Short mmCIF file of C-alpha atoms and ligand atoms in Angstrom, two decimals:
data_model
loop_
_atom_site.label_atom_id
_atom_site.label_comp_id
_atom_site.label_asym_id
_atom_site.label_seq_id
_atom_site.Cartn_x
_atom_site.Cartn_y
_atom_site.Cartn_z
CA MET A 24 -48.08 3.04 -236.31
CA PRO A 25 -47.51 5.91 -233.65
CA ASP A 26 -45.10 8.35 -234.20
CA ILE A 27 -42.41 9.88 -231.79
CA LYS A 28 -43.49 12.91 -230.13
CA PHE A 29 -41.73 15.73 -229.17
CA ASP A 30 -42.31 17.90 -226.05
CA PHE A 31 -40.37 21.40 -226.02
CA ASN A 32 -42.68 23.48 -223.43
CA ASN A 33 -40.17 23.52 -220.76
CA MET A 34 -37.94 25.08 -223.20
CA PHE A 35 -39.76 28.07 -223.16
CA SER A 36 -39.92 31.03 -220.67
CA PHE A 37 -43.53 30.29 -219.82
CA SER A 38 -42.27 27.03 -218.13
CA VAL A 39 -38.41 28.63 -216.66
CA GLY A 40 -38.34 31.78 -216.77
CA LYS A 41 -37.62 34.52 -218.92
CA ALA A 42 -33.94 34.46 -217.98
CA HIS A 43 -33.51 30.78 -218.93
CA GLY A 44 -36.19 29.85 -221.49
CA VAL A 45 -37.09 30.93 -224.91
CA GLU A 46 -39.86 33.74 -225.76
CA ASP A 47 -41.84 33.80 -229.34
CA SER A 48 -39.77 37.49 -229.90
CA ASP A 49 -36.59 34.96 -229.48
CA LEU A 50 -38.18 32.27 -232.37
CA GLU A 51 -39.23 35.48 -234.57
CA ALA A 52 -36.32 37.20 -234.56
CA MET A 53 -34.70 33.71 -235.68
CA SER A 54 -37.12 33.31 -238.77
CA LYS A 55 -34.57 34.80 -241.11
CA ASP A 56 -31.82 32.73 -240.13
CA VAL A 57 -33.93 29.93 -240.01
CA ARG A 58 -35.60 29.96 -243.51
CA GLU A 59 -32.20 30.67 -245.13
CA ALA A 60 -30.78 27.88 -243.65
CA GLU A 61 -34.03 25.20 -244.50
CA GLU A 62 -33.49 26.80 -247.63
CA HIS A 63 -29.59 26.33 -248.06
CA LEU A 64 -30.06 22.27 -246.65
CA VAL A 65 -32.86 21.79 -249.08
CA LYS A 66 -30.73 23.18 -252.01
CA ILE A 67 -27.46 21.17 -251.09
CA ILE A 68 -29.44 17.79 -250.28
CA ALA A 69 -31.18 18.63 -253.78
CA ASP A 70 -27.96 18.15 -255.83
CA SER A 71 -26.21 14.59 -255.70
CA ARG A 72 -22.80 16.26 -256.65
CA ASN A 73 -22.95 18.58 -253.63
CA ARG A 74 -24.51 15.89 -251.42
CA VAL A 75 -21.14 13.34 -251.89
CA LYS A 76 -19.05 16.50 -251.98
CA LEU A 77 -20.13 17.61 -249.02
CA GLY A 78 -21.02 14.61 -246.89
CA LEU A 79 -24.90 14.87 -247.17
CA GLU A 80 -25.08 11.49 -248.47
CA TRP A 81 -26.48 9.97 -245.69
CA THR A 82 -29.56 12.13 -245.79
CA GLN A 83 -30.43 9.03 -248.70
CA LEU A 84 -29.79 6.11 -247.10
CA PRO A 85 -33.67 5.42 -245.71
CA LEU A 86 -34.23 5.26 -249.29
CA GLN A 87 -31.45 2.38 -249.93
CA ASP A 88 -32.45 -0.29 -252.76
CA LYS A 89 -34.31 -3.40 -251.21
CA LYS A 90 -31.93 -5.68 -253.26
CA LEU A 91 -28.98 -4.60 -251.53
CA ILE A 92 -30.49 -4.72 -248.27
CA LYS A 93 -31.41 -8.56 -248.95
CA GLU A 94 -28.03 -9.69 -250.16
CA ILE A 95 -27.09 -7.98 -246.65
CA GLN A 96 -29.62 -10.28 -244.81
CA ILE A 97 -28.18 -13.37 -246.47
CA LEU A 98 -24.55 -12.49 -245.57
CA GLY A 99 -25.59 -12.14 -241.92
CA ASN A 100 -28.05 -15.07 -241.39
CA GLU A 101 -24.74 -17.05 -243.28
CA ILE A 102 -22.58 -15.84 -240.29
CA SER A 103 -25.55 -15.99 -237.55
CA GLU A 104 -25.74 -19.76 -238.78
CA ARG A 105 -21.98 -20.73 -238.85
CA TYR A 106 -20.70 -18.66 -236.05
CA ASP A 107 -20.54 -18.50 -232.24
CA ASN A 108 -19.13 -15.09 -232.19
CA VAL A 109 -18.61 -12.03 -233.82
CA ILE A 110 -15.57 -9.46 -233.38
CA SER A 111 -16.56 -6.13 -234.89
CA LEU A 112 -13.57 -3.72 -234.94
CA GLY A 113 -13.91 0.08 -235.23
CA ILE A 114 -14.26 3.08 -233.34
CA GLY A 115 -16.16 6.27 -233.18
CA GLY A 116 -18.59 6.07 -236.30
CA SER A 117 -17.77 2.75 -237.08
CA TYR A 118 -18.89 1.75 -233.56
CA LEU A 119 -20.51 3.91 -231.61
CA GLY A 120 -23.60 3.33 -234.15
CA LEU A 121 -23.77 -0.50 -234.17
CA LYS A 122 -23.25 -0.49 -230.20
CA ALA A 123 -26.15 1.68 -230.00
CA ALA A 124 -28.19 -0.33 -232.17
CA GLN A 125 -27.32 -3.43 -230.10
CA ASP A 126 -28.16 -2.50 -226.83
CA ALA A 127 -31.43 -0.93 -227.75
CA LEU A 128 -32.73 -3.15 -230.22
CA CYS A 129 -31.49 -6.73 -228.84
CA PRO A 130 -33.02 -7.94 -225.21
CA PRO A 131 -30.51 -6.86 -222.22
CA TYR A 132 -27.91 -9.46 -221.37
CA TYR A 133 -27.68 -10.87 -225.15
CA ASN A 134 -24.26 -11.98 -225.04
CA GLU A 135 -25.11 -13.81 -221.92
CA PHE A 136 -27.97 -16.36 -222.65
CA SER A 137 -28.15 -18.21 -225.52
CA ALA A 138 -31.98 -18.22 -225.68
CA VAL A 139 -32.29 -14.13 -225.16
CA ARG A 140 -29.94 -14.67 -228.69
CA LYS A 141 -32.50 -17.21 -230.41
CA GLY A 142 -29.51 -18.93 -230.94
CA GLY A 143 -27.07 -16.16 -232.80
CA PRO A 144 -23.60 -15.40 -232.12
CA ARG A 145 -22.64 -13.28 -229.27
CA ILE A 146 -21.48 -9.78 -230.33
CA TYR A 147 -17.85 -8.09 -229.15
CA PHE A 148 -17.06 -4.72 -230.19
CA GLU A 149 -13.34 -4.16 -229.98
CA GLY A 150 -10.68 -1.72 -231.95
CA ASN A 151 -12.60 1.14 -229.98
CA ASN A 152 -9.65 1.49 -227.75
CA LEU A 153 -5.92 0.96 -227.35
CA ASP A 154 -6.14 -0.52 -223.88
CA PRO A 155 -4.87 -3.83 -224.03
CA ASP A 156 -6.86 -5.75 -221.64
CA THR A 157 -10.26 -6.41 -223.26
CA LEU A 158 -9.16 -7.89 -226.45
CA SER A 159 -6.25 -9.98 -224.95
CA VAL A 160 -8.97 -11.66 -222.60
CA LEU A 161 -11.15 -12.05 -225.29
CA LEU A 162 -8.72 -13.90 -227.81
CA GLU A 163 -7.61 -16.19 -224.89
CA HIS A 164 -11.29 -17.35 -224.43
CA LEU A 165 -12.99 -17.32 -228.04
CA VAL A 166 -12.31 -20.66 -230.00
CA PRO A 167 -10.96 -18.92 -233.44
CA ARG A 168 -13.09 -20.95 -235.80
CA LYS A 169 -15.84 -19.94 -234.12
CA THR A 170 -15.19 -16.78 -234.61
CA PHE A 171 -16.12 -14.00 -237.55
CA VAL A 172 -14.55 -10.70 -237.92
CA ILE A 173 -16.10 -7.64 -239.10
CA VAL A 174 -13.38 -4.76 -239.44
CA ILE A 175 -15.34 -1.83 -240.05
CA SER A 176 -13.04 1.75 -240.99
CA LYS A 177 -13.81 4.27 -243.42
CA SER A 178 -10.24 5.74 -243.96
CA GLY A 179 -8.98 1.96 -243.40
CA GLU A 180 -5.91 3.58 -241.40
CA THR A 181 -7.74 4.45 -237.64
CA THR A 182 -4.53 3.43 -235.52
CA GLU A 183 -7.42 1.78 -232.62
CA ALA A 184 -9.01 -0.58 -235.73
CA LYS A 185 -6.22 -1.05 -237.52
CA ALA A 186 -3.74 -2.36 -234.41
CA ALA A 187 -6.88 -4.57 -233.45
CA PHE A 188 -7.48 -5.88 -236.76
CA MET A 189 -3.49 -6.72 -237.12
CA VAL A 190 -3.79 -8.40 -233.92
CA VAL A 191 -6.83 -10.28 -234.71
CA GLU A 192 -6.20 -11.30 -238.34
CA GLU A 193 -2.82 -13.32 -237.11
CA TRP A 194 -4.73 -14.68 -234.38
CA LEU A 195 -7.17 -16.11 -236.76
CA LYS A 196 -4.30 -17.13 -239.42
CA GLU A 197 -2.40 -19.12 -236.38
CA HIS A 198 -5.47 -21.00 -235.49
CA VAL A 199 -7.50 -21.08 -238.53
CA GLY A 200 -4.86 -22.00 -241.41
CA LYS A 201 -4.64 -20.54 -244.81
CA ASN A 202 -8.71 -20.06 -245.37
CA TYR A 203 -9.01 -17.61 -242.10
CA GLY A 204 -10.13 -14.62 -244.73
CA ARG A 205 -12.87 -16.48 -244.98
CA GLN A 206 -14.26 -15.45 -241.75
CA ILE A 207 -13.49 -11.90 -242.13
CA VAL A 208 -15.76 -9.11 -243.60
CA ALA A 209 -14.37 -5.77 -244.20
CA ILE A 210 -16.00 -2.64 -244.57
CA THR A 211 -14.20 0.44 -245.58
CA ASP A 212 -13.85 3.08 -248.36
CA PRO A 213 -14.41 1.21 -251.89
CA GLU A 214 -10.97 3.27 -253.55
CA SER A 215 -8.59 4.09 -250.82
CA GLY A 216 -7.07 3.28 -247.44
CA SER A 217 -4.82 0.54 -246.67
CA LEU A 218 -7.63 -1.56 -245.40
CA ARG A 219 -9.19 -1.26 -249.30
CA SER A 220 -5.64 -2.40 -250.59
CA LYS A 221 -5.41 -5.35 -248.25
CA VAL A 222 -9.03 -6.67 -249.27
CA ASN A 223 -8.03 -6.21 -252.57
CA ALA A 224 -5.09 -7.89 -252.66
CA GLU A 225 -6.70 -11.02 -250.53
CA GLN A 226 -9.92 -10.97 -252.72
CA GLU A 227 -7.36 -11.81 -255.82
CA LYS A 228 -6.06 -14.78 -254.34
CA ASP A 229 -9.55 -16.47 -252.92
CA GLU A 230 -12.49 -14.30 -253.91
CA GLN A 231 -14.20 -16.17 -250.59
CA SER A 232 -11.67 -14.10 -248.67
CA PHE A 233 -12.16 -10.94 -247.21
CA ARG A 234 -15.54 -10.07 -248.58
CA SER A 235 -16.33 -6.50 -248.37
CA LEU A 236 -19.04 -4.36 -248.23
CA PRO A 237 -18.55 -1.06 -249.33
CA LEU A 238 -18.87 2.37 -247.55
CA LEU A 239 -20.90 4.92 -249.77
CA LYS A 240 -19.31 8.41 -250.42
CA GLY A 241 -20.23 11.44 -248.89
CA VAL A 242 -21.48 9.43 -245.65
CA GLY A 243 -19.03 10.34 -242.79
CA GLY A 244 -18.64 8.21 -240.26
CA ARG A 245 -20.85 9.23 -237.47
CA PHE A 246 -23.61 9.63 -239.78
CA SER A 247 -23.19 5.95 -241.20
CA GLU A 248 -24.96 3.76 -238.82
CA LEU A 249 -27.88 3.10 -241.89
CA ASN A 250 -25.24 1.81 -244.14
CA MET A 251 -21.92 0.19 -242.20
CA GLY A 252 -24.27 -0.57 -239.24
CA LEU A 253 -26.51 -2.91 -241.52
CA LEU A 254 -24.29 -6.25 -241.59
CA HIS A 255 -24.51 -6.02 -237.92
CA LEU A 256 -28.29 -5.45 -238.06
CA ALA A 257 -28.75 -8.36 -240.13
CA ILE A 258 -26.44 -10.83 -237.74
CA ILE A 259 -28.29 -9.68 -234.92
CA ASN A 260 -31.72 -10.25 -236.39
CA VAL A 261 -33.13 -6.77 -236.58
CA ASP A 262 -35.72 -6.27 -239.47
CA ILE A 263 -32.98 -3.80 -241.59
CA GLN A 264 -36.26 -2.23 -243.54
CA GLU A 265 -38.30 -1.48 -240.51
CA VAL A 266 -35.19 0.64 -239.05
CA LEU A 267 -34.76 2.48 -242.72
CA ASP A 268 -38.43 2.87 -242.80
CA GLY A 269 -38.79 4.69 -239.65
CA ALA A 270 -35.68 6.93 -240.75
CA LYS A 271 -37.53 7.66 -244.07
CA ALA A 272 -40.78 8.67 -241.92
CA MET A 273 -38.43 10.86 -239.77
CA GLY A 274 -36.86 12.48 -242.91
CA ARG A 275 -40.50 13.25 -244.22
CA ARG A 276 -41.80 15.01 -240.87
CA CYS A 277 -38.94 17.24 -241.14
CA SER A 278 -38.93 17.95 -244.29
CA LYS A 279 -41.64 20.60 -243.46
CA GLU A 280 -41.61 23.81 -243.92
CA ASP A 281 -43.44 24.76 -240.99
CA LEU A 282 -41.09 24.97 -238.04
CA THR A 283 -43.52 24.04 -235.55
CA LYS A 284 -44.55 20.64 -237.34
CA ASN A 285 -40.84 19.97 -237.94
CA PRO A 286 -39.41 18.39 -234.83
CA ALA A 287 -35.44 18.21 -235.95
CA PHE A 288 -35.28 21.57 -237.25
CA LEU A 289 -37.37 23.29 -233.88
CA TYR A 290 -35.36 21.07 -231.78
CA ALA A 291 -32.00 22.76 -233.60
CA VAL A 292 -33.79 26.14 -233.57
CA LEU A 293 -34.88 25.75 -229.82
CA HIS A 294 -31.39 24.56 -228.58
CA ASN A 295 -29.43 27.16 -230.51
CA ILE A 296 -31.40 30.23 -228.97
CA LEU A 297 -30.72 28.68 -225.40
CA TYR A 298 -27.09 28.33 -226.26
CA ARG A 299 -26.38 31.92 -227.77
CA ASN A 300 -28.98 33.61 -225.92
CA LYS A 301 -29.06 32.55 -222.53
CA GLY A 302 -25.54 30.50 -221.97
CA LYS A 303 -26.81 26.86 -222.21
CA SER A 304 -23.73 25.38 -223.61
CA LEU A 305 -24.11 21.99 -222.20
CA ALA A 306 -26.29 19.21 -223.83
CA ILE A 307 -27.39 16.42 -221.65
CA LEU A 308 -29.06 13.78 -223.01
CA MET A 309 -30.71 11.47 -220.51
CA PRO A 310 -33.03 8.46 -221.92
CA PHE A 311 -35.01 7.06 -219.16
CA SER A 312 -33.98 3.64 -220.21
CA GLU A 313 -31.52 1.74 -219.66
CA THR A 314 -30.84 0.20 -223.28
CA LEU A 315 -30.98 3.72 -224.89
CA LYS A 316 -28.08 5.04 -222.77
CA SER A 317 -25.29 3.39 -225.57
CA THR A 318 -27.81 5.32 -228.43
CA ALA A 319 -27.17 8.59 -226.13
CA ASP A 320 -23.37 7.86 -226.36
CA TRP A 321 -23.61 7.58 -230.11
CA TYR A 322 -25.21 10.98 -229.76
CA VAL A 323 -22.18 12.65 -228.09
CA GLN A 324 -19.77 11.75 -230.95
CA LEU A 325 -22.59 13.55 -233.58
CA LEU A 326 -23.03 16.32 -231.44
CA ALA A 327 -19.21 16.82 -230.63
CA GLU A 328 -17.66 16.57 -233.77
CA SER A 329 -20.63 17.81 -236.13
CA LEU A 330 -20.96 21.25 -234.11
CA GLY A 331 -17.74 21.81 -232.08
CA LYS A 332 -15.69 23.74 -234.32
CA LYS A 333 -12.91 26.49 -234.21
CA TYR A 334 -13.57 27.91 -237.54
CA ALA A 335 -16.75 29.05 -238.86
CA ARG A 336 -17.23 28.26 -242.49
CA LYS A 337 -16.82 29.63 -245.86
CA VAL A 338 -19.03 28.62 -248.86
CA GLN A 339 -17.84 28.86 -252.53
CA VAL A 340 -20.70 28.61 -254.92
CA SER A 341 -19.95 28.13 -258.62
CA SER A 342 -21.85 27.83 -261.62
CA GLY A 343 -24.82 25.42 -261.39
CA GLY A 344 -25.10 25.86 -257.60
CA LYS A 345 -21.98 23.49 -257.22
CA GLU A 346 -20.76 24.16 -253.49
CA ASP A 347 -17.23 23.88 -252.04
CA TRP A 348 -17.17 24.36 -247.88
CA ASP A 349 -13.64 25.64 -246.15
CA ARG A 350 -12.47 26.59 -243.07
CA ASP A 351 -12.57 30.68 -242.87
CA PRO A 352 -9.09 30.86 -241.22
CA LYS A 353 -10.05 34.25 -240.31
CA ASN A 354 -13.12 33.81 -238.54
CA ILE A 355 -12.37 31.46 -235.52
CA VAL A 356 -15.94 31.20 -233.52
CA ASN A 357 -15.22 28.19 -231.35
CA VAL A 358 -18.48 27.15 -231.17
CA GLY A 359 -20.32 23.96 -230.38
CA ARG A 360 -22.45 22.45 -227.42
CA THR A 361 -21.35 20.12 -224.96
CA PRO A 362 -22.80 17.00 -224.96
CA ILE A 363 -22.86 14.85 -222.05
CA SER A 364 -24.90 11.24 -222.19
CA CYS A 365 -26.13 9.65 -219.15
CA ARG A 366 -29.64 7.55 -218.57
CA GLY A 367 -32.13 8.08 -216.04
CA THR A 368 -33.21 6.73 -213.19
CA ASN A 369 -30.01 5.49 -212.64
CA ASP A 370 -27.75 8.89 -212.95
CA LEU A 371 -30.69 10.87 -210.86
CA HIS A 372 -28.25 9.57 -208.12
CA SER A 373 -25.32 11.25 -209.73
CA ILE A 374 -25.51 14.01 -212.37
CA GLN A 375 -28.60 15.03 -211.55
CA GLN A 376 -27.57 17.30 -208.74
CA ASN A 377 -25.53 19.27 -210.67
CA ASN A 378 -28.15 19.26 -213.16
CA ILE A 379 -30.35 21.08 -210.58
CA GLU A 380 -28.29 23.13 -208.52
CA GLY A 381 -25.07 23.67 -210.39
CA GLU A 382 -24.54 26.09 -213.06
CA ASN A 383 -27.78 26.73 -215.05
CA ASN A 384 -25.62 26.39 -218.44
CA LYS A 385 -27.52 23.03 -219.59
CA VAL A 386 -30.52 21.94 -221.37
CA ILE A 387 -31.39 18.47 -220.41
CA THR A 388 -33.40 16.05 -223.48
CA PHE A 389 -34.69 13.61 -221.63
CA ILE A 390 -36.13 10.28 -223.84
CA ARG A 391 -39.30 8.43 -222.72
CA VAL A 392 -40.78 4.83 -223.62
CA ASP A 393 -44.42 4.73 -223.45
CA LYS A 394 -44.05 0.68 -223.74
CA PHE A 395 -41.24 -1.32 -222.80
CA ARG A 396 -40.87 -5.00 -224.28
CA GLN A 397 -41.39 -6.44 -220.42
CA ASP A 398 -42.44 -5.05 -217.24
CA LEU A 399 -42.50 -6.07 -213.70
CA LYS A 400 -45.17 -5.86 -210.91
CA ILE A 401 -43.91 -5.12 -207.50
CA PRO A 402 -45.51 -7.54 -205.14
CA GLY A 403 -46.95 -7.21 -201.58
CA LYS A 404 -49.56 -5.14 -200.30
CA ASN A 405 -48.15 -2.62 -197.53
CA ASP A 406 -45.95 -0.90 -199.32
CA ILE A 407 -46.19 2.50 -201.67
CA LEU A 408 -44.46 0.27 -204.61
CA SER A 409 -46.74 -2.49 -203.89
CA GLY A 410 -48.51 -3.02 -206.95
CA LYS A 411 -46.67 -0.52 -208.96
CA ARG A 412 -45.38 -1.58 -212.24
CA TYR A 413 -41.52 -0.78 -213.05
CA SER A 414 -42.90 0.88 -216.41
CA GLU A 415 -45.11 3.34 -214.02
CA LEU A 416 -42.50 4.23 -211.67
CA ILE A 417 -39.86 5.10 -214.51
CA LYS A 418 -42.23 7.32 -216.25
CA LEU A 419 -43.12 8.98 -212.93
CA ALA A 420 -39.30 8.97 -211.97
CA GLN A 421 -39.44 10.71 -215.62
CA GLU A 422 -41.82 13.43 -215.13
CA ALA A 423 -40.73 14.05 -211.30
CA THR A 424 -37.37 15.15 -212.82
CA GLU A 425 -38.87 17.31 -215.41
CA TRP A 426 -40.61 19.31 -212.51
CA ALA A 427 -37.88 19.54 -210.23
CA LEU A 428 -35.85 20.91 -212.93
CA VAL A 429 -38.53 23.20 -213.92
CA ARG A 430 -38.82 24.69 -210.21
CA GLU A 431 -34.71 25.40 -210.48
CA SER A 432 -35.73 27.19 -214.02
CA ARG A 433 -33.60 24.59 -215.64
CA PRO A 434 -35.15 24.44 -219.60
CA ASN A 435 -35.22 20.44 -220.75
CA CYS A 436 -37.56 19.04 -223.57
CA THR A 437 -39.40 15.51 -223.64
CA ILE A 438 -38.63 12.96 -226.71
CA ILE A 439 -41.73 10.75 -226.38
CA MET A 440 -40.92 7.04 -228.16
CA PRO A 441 -43.95 4.92 -228.01
CA GLU A 442 -41.82 1.93 -227.90
CA ILE A 443 -37.90 0.96 -228.76
CA SER A 444 -38.77 -0.75 -232.44
CA PRO A 445 -36.32 -0.92 -234.84
CA TYR A 446 -39.34 1.52 -236.75
CA HIS A 447 -38.83 4.08 -233.87
CA TRP A 448 -35.09 3.58 -233.20
CA GLY A 449 -34.31 4.62 -236.85
CA ALA A 450 -36.80 7.45 -236.55
CA LEU A 451 -34.99 8.76 -233.93
CA LEU A 452 -31.22 8.61 -235.17
CA PHE A 453 -32.36 10.22 -238.44
CA PHE A 454 -33.93 12.64 -236.15
CA PHE A 455 -30.70 13.62 -234.41
CA GLU A 456 -28.78 13.34 -237.77
CA LEU A 457 -31.34 16.01 -239.59
CA ALA A 458 -31.41 18.50 -236.48
CA THR A 459 -27.28 18.30 -236.10
CA ALA A 460 -26.82 18.66 -239.39
CA PHE A 461 -29.88 22.10 -239.38
CA GLU A 462 -28.02 23.18 -236.42
CA GLY A 463 -24.55 23.27 -238.09
CA GLU A 464 -26.57 25.43 -240.70
CA LEU A 465 -27.63 27.93 -238.20
CA LEU A 466 -23.87 27.73 -236.48
CA GLU A 467 -22.69 28.18 -240.06
CA VAL A 468 -19.86 25.76 -239.68
CA ASN A 469 -19.03 22.43 -241.47
CA ALA A 470 -20.97 19.79 -239.57
CA PHE A 471 -19.38 17.05 -241.74
CA ASP A 472 -15.52 17.05 -240.82
CA GLN A 473 -13.77 16.47 -237.86
CA PRO A 474 -10.41 18.39 -238.06
CA GLY A 475 -9.96 18.52 -234.55
CA VAL A 476 -9.48 14.68 -234.38
CA GLU A 477 -6.39 14.92 -236.48
CA GLY A 478 -4.34 17.00 -233.57
CA TYR A 479 -3.87 13.76 -231.76
CA LYS A 480 -3.65 11.43 -234.74
CA ASN A 481 -0.59 13.55 -236.30
CA TYR A 482 1.22 13.29 -232.71
CA MET A 483 1.16 9.78 -232.68
CA TYR A 484 1.73 9.39 -236.47
CA PHE A 485 5.03 11.62 -236.14
CA ARG A 486 6.19 9.51 -232.77
CA LEU A 487 5.73 6.27 -234.86
CA ASN A 488 7.68 7.97 -237.88
CA LYS A 489 5.23 7.64 -240.14
CA GLN A 490 6.83 8.34 -243.23
CA GLY A 491 5.21 11.20 -245.97
CA MET A 492 3.89 13.49 -242.49
CA PRO A 493 3.87 16.95 -244.15
CA ALA A 494 6.45 19.05 -243.06
CA GLU A 495 4.78 21.51 -241.43
CA ILE A 496 2.84 19.35 -239.19
CA SER A 497 6.21 17.56 -238.09
CA GLN A 498 7.66 21.27 -237.58
CA ALA A 499 4.84 21.88 -235.26
CA ILE A 500 5.25 18.99 -233.05
CA LYS A 501 9.17 19.61 -233.21
CA ASN A 502 8.65 23.10 -232.07
CA ASN A 503 5.67 22.68 -229.52
CA PRO A 504 6.88 20.24 -227.16
CA LEU A 505 4.90 19.32 -224.58
CA ILE A 506 6.50 21.26 -221.12
CA LYS A 507 7.33 18.16 -218.58
CA ASP A 508 8.82 20.31 -215.26
CA GLU A 509 9.64 17.78 -212.56
CA LYS A 510 8.39 19.79 -210.28
CA TYR A 511 5.03 19.26 -210.93
CA ILE A 512 5.03 15.90 -211.53
CA ILE A 513 4.39 15.07 -207.87
O1 LIG B 18 -17.36 10.82 -237.97
C1 LIG B 18 -16.09 10.11 -237.99
O2 LIG B 18 -15.98 10.17 -239.50
C2 LIG B 18 -15.17 10.08 -237.63
O3 LIG B 18 -15.44 9.86 -235.76
C3 LIG B 18 -14.68 8.37 -237.98
O4 LIG B 18 -16.16 7.35 -237.31
C4 LIG B 18 -13.80 7.51 -236.75
O5 LIG B 18 -12.73 8.27 -236.57
C5 LIG B 18 -13.07 6.32 -237.28
O6 LIG B 18 -12.64 6.45 -238.67
P1 LIG B 18 -12.60 5.25 -239.60
O7 LIG B 18 -14.11 4.61 -239.80
O8 LIG B 18 -12.21 5.73 -240.63
O9 LIG B 18 -12.05 3.91 -238.86
#
């Protein structure tokens, strides 16, 4: 199986000039930091307590037990055979990976044509917004008895998923009757959260009801597609083992000490140099593929939540190398490249103008696909396009975009996927996860928490009169109301 390739040439000064490109001396200057970051990551991953406690258990997901995968496959087959529709409820890490998988690994227009789905169920993603329009229409038109519901929430408390589940559960109960719970699988923390309590209570009454797949400890939402996304992969008939094998192979490639042979670490280091030394604070991911656009959206969450941090990480090491990480309140860093997702060739007619002529503050990562599932030949003889294939043109457009960027001294790099197979997609995801974890080490932040997301949640809970909120949070909200001067509401 050909491997994914990584072309970093256009990130170097010999392509885009000294002011905007990496030089060998930059790499040399970072060699000590790189070695320390690598050693630290290796050390944490080697220790199961550290992995779970610090949020790196996702590194073990490619090695999951084949028996478990088989059980998930059986459940997926059962759902596919019995139901016309699946509603998957979840947000953030409980949604974006599934959506990315579906768009990348299923043929386009999956929900529209039964032949494309090979008779499998249509899949609808909900619970990822509080906009009432989409779920309302869906529930007006789906047949409840023919609809299966997967609710995914690690915490079991996230407002969007919780609200949607309450609505959908009521809808099922009303139309299906007392056994409605048999049409539900919940994927949530094995011990805590209101969804877990609900699952436990329902299973006591009927063990066929509210079947549940656990989320592993130490696997944060955005790193969890290879855990919480597996049932969805089984339902859409994607070979789970192939996805895991791709990730495993990428894991092996990215365990090499030699930076020039380790794509995830090299990706992180080059971006880090351009970010810190050359002011490239925007990270644009532009797959030249319609079906990888959602994978780019998934990456936005991965990068933004992992590396966009206010405080530096404070590491405490106890005996036996056990580590605890905390935020260092004395060390405000406000770091993190800002991710933007788009896709070629569509967005060559939108964001690309800014990429080329706007502020030179970005690095663009392209994903090029060597072999598409299908191809189209353009008919006729008298046009420059006649006789050309779409696959040739999209590759040419990507090469042309690289060239245009390099001409304007805009650093970029290209990930070359032989094809969008389950194997290569699994490898791609794992590559980005490892690169992000490594960049977290270089930035010395905790890449596995997301405290910034709490602000809006706390405000909502306060306004919804949630019981048991910490007094200092309630007080901070009371003391700092939004200023709404009528003069500026026009
Ligand atoms: O990466 C994360 O952990 C978060 O973005 C979560 O995925 C997101 O907030 C959804 O959380 P939950 O799965 O608890 O509903």
